[in-house]
Amino acid sequence: MTNFTVRVELHNADSDDYEELHEKMEGKGFKRTILNGDGTKYQLPDAEYNYSGNITRADVLEKAYSTANSVKKDPAVLVTESAGRTWRGLDKS
């Protein structure tokens, strides 16, 4: 299974738009949390998501873009395929 980090920016959006985005992204399997090696869950920064699956970067991009586009037209979406992740300063979830 491959892990991806996905960043979404909605242009000219307000907090209600982002709440709708979070709900729709969760419904498509995107998580707003990340797990460390011992199973502790951490909250990702705003509008950043974790996705895991047997899927390509292009497919994750299309899935995230179409979901975000249903909230606000022409979102900015960045997908990074992970070979491993390290972090500091994220809040425990």
C-alpha positions as a Markdown table, in Angstrom:
| # | Residue | x | y | z |
|---|---|---|---|---|
| 1 | Met | 0.0 | 0.0 | 0.0 |
| 2 | Thr | 1.3 | 3.5 | -0.9 |
| 3 | Asn | 1.0 | 6.6 | 1.3 |
| 4 | Phe | 0.3 | 10.0 | -0.2 |
| 5 | Thr | 0.3 | 13.5 | 1.3 |
| 6 | Val | -2.3 | 15.8 | -0.4 |
| 7 | Arg | -2.5 | 19.6 | 0.0 |
| 8 | Val | -5.6 | 21.4 | -1.2 |
| 9 | Glu | -6.2 | 25.1 | -1.5 |
| 10 | Leu | -9.6 | 26.5 | -2.3 |
| 11 | His | -9.4 | 30.0 | -3.9 |
| 12 | Asn | -11.7 | 32.7 | -2.4 |
| 13 | Ala | -13.0 | 30.2 | 0.2 |
| 14 | Asp | -14.3 | 30.7 | 3.7 |
| 15 | Ser | -14.3 | 28.4 | 6.7 |
| 16 | Asp | -17.7 | 26.9 | 5.6 |
| 17 | Asp | -16.1 | 25.9 | 2.3 |
| 18 | Tyr | -13.2 | 24.2 | 4.1 |
| 19 | Glu | -15.6 | 22.3 | 6.4 |
| 20 | Glu | -17.5 | 21.0 | 3.4 |
| 21 | Leu | -14.2 | 20.1 | 1.8 |
| 22 | His | -13.1 | 18.1 | 4.9 |
| 23 | Glu | -16.4 | 16.2 | 5.0 |
| 24 | Lys | -16.3 | 15.4 | 1.2 |
| 25 | Met | -12.6 | 14.4 | 1.3 |
| 26 | Glu | -13.2 | 12.1 | 4.3 |
| 27 | Gly | -16.0 | 10.5 | 2.4 |
| 28 | Lys | -13.5 | 9.7 | -0.4 |
| 29 | Gly | -11.0 | 8.1 | 2.0 |
| 30 | Phe | -8.7 | 11.1 | 2.7 |
| 31 | Lys | -7.7 | 11.4 | 6.4 |
| 32 | Arg | -6.7 | 14.6 | 8.2 |
| 33 | Thr | -4.5 | 12.6 | 10.5 |
| 34 | Ile | -1.3 | 10.6 | 10.3 |
| 35 | Leu | 0.0 | 7.7 | 12.4 |
| 36 | Asn | 3.5 | 7.3 | 13.7 |
| 37 | Gly | 5.3 | 3.9 | 14.1 |
| 38 | Asp | 3.7 | 3.2 | 17.5 |
| 39 | Gly | 0.2 | 4.0 | 16.3 |
| 40 | Thr | -0.1 | 7.5 | 17.8 |
| 41 | Lys | -2.4 | 9.6 | 15.7 |
| 42 | Tyr | -1.4 | 13.2 | 14.8 |
| 43 | Gln | -3.5 | 16.0 | 13.2 |
| 44 | Leu | -2.2 | 17.3 | 9.9 |
| 45 | Pro | -2.0 | 21.0 | 9.1 |
| 46 | Asp | -5.2 | 22.6 | 7.7 |
| 47 | Ala | -6.3 | 21.4 | 4.3 |
| 48 | Glu | -3.6 | 18.7 | 4.2 |
| 49 | Tyr | -4.6 | 15.1 | 3.9 |
| 50 | Asn | -3.2 | 11.6 | 4.1 |
| 51 | Tyr | -4.3 | 8.9 | 1.6 |
| 52 | Ser | -3.3 | 5.3 | 1.6 |
| 53 | Gly | -4.1 | 2.8 | -1.1 |
| 54 | Asn | -3.0 | 0.8 | -4.1 |
| 55 | Ile | -3.4 | 3.7 | -6.5 |
| 56 | Thr | -1.2 | 6.0 | -8.6 |
| 57 | Arg | -0.3 | 9.6 | -7.9 |
| 58 | Ala | -2.3 | 10.6 | -10.9 |
| 59 | Asp | -5.4 | 8.7 | -9.6 |
| 60 | Val | -5.0 | 10.3 | -6.2 |
| 61 | Leu | -4.7 | 13.7 | -7.9 |
| 62 | Glu | -7.9 | 13.2 | -9.9 |
| 63 | Lys | -9.8 | 11.9 | -6.9 |
| 64 | Ala | -8.7 | 14.9 | -4.7 |
| 65 | Tyr | -9.2 | 17.5 | -7.5 |
| 66 | Ser | -12.7 | 16.3 | -8.4 |
| 67 | Thr | -13.7 | 16.3 | -4.8 |
| 68 | Ala | -12.3 | 19.8 | -4.1 |
| 69 | Asn | -13.7 | 21.1 | -7.4 |
| 70 | Ser | -17.2 | 20.1 | -6.2 |
| 71 | Val | -16.8 | 22.6 | -3.3 |
| 72 | Lys | -15.0 | 25.5 | -5.2 |
| 73 | Lys | -14.1 | 25.6 | -8.9 |
| 74 | Asp | -10.4 | 25.4 | -9.9 |
| 75 | Pro | -8.8 | 24.4 | -6.6 |
| 76 | Ala | -5.0 | 24.0 | -6.3 |
| 77 | Val | -4.0 | 20.4 | -5.4 |
| 78 | Leu | -0.6 | 18.9 | -4.7 |
| 79 | Val | 0.0 | 15.2 | -4.3 |
| 80 | Thr | 3.2 | 13.8 | -3.0 |
| 81 | Glu | 3.9 | 10.0 | -2.9 |
| 82 | Ser | 5.7 | 9.1 | 0.3 |
| 83 | Ala | 8.8 | 6.9 | 0.7 |
| 84 | Gly | 8.6 | 7.8 | 4.4 |
| 85 | Arg | 7.5 | 10.8 | 6.5 |
| 86 | Thr | 8.9 | 12.5 | 9.5 |
| 87 | Trp | 7.3 | 15.4 | 11.4 |
| 88 | Arg | 7.6 | 17.5 | 14.5 |
| 89 | Gly | 5.1 | 19.8 | 16.2 |
| 90 | Leu | 1.9 | 18.2 | 15.0 |
| 91 | Asp | -0.8 | 18.0 | 17.7 |
| 92 | Lys | -1.8 | 14.5 | 18.8 |
| 93 | Ser | -5.3 | 13.7 | 17.6 |
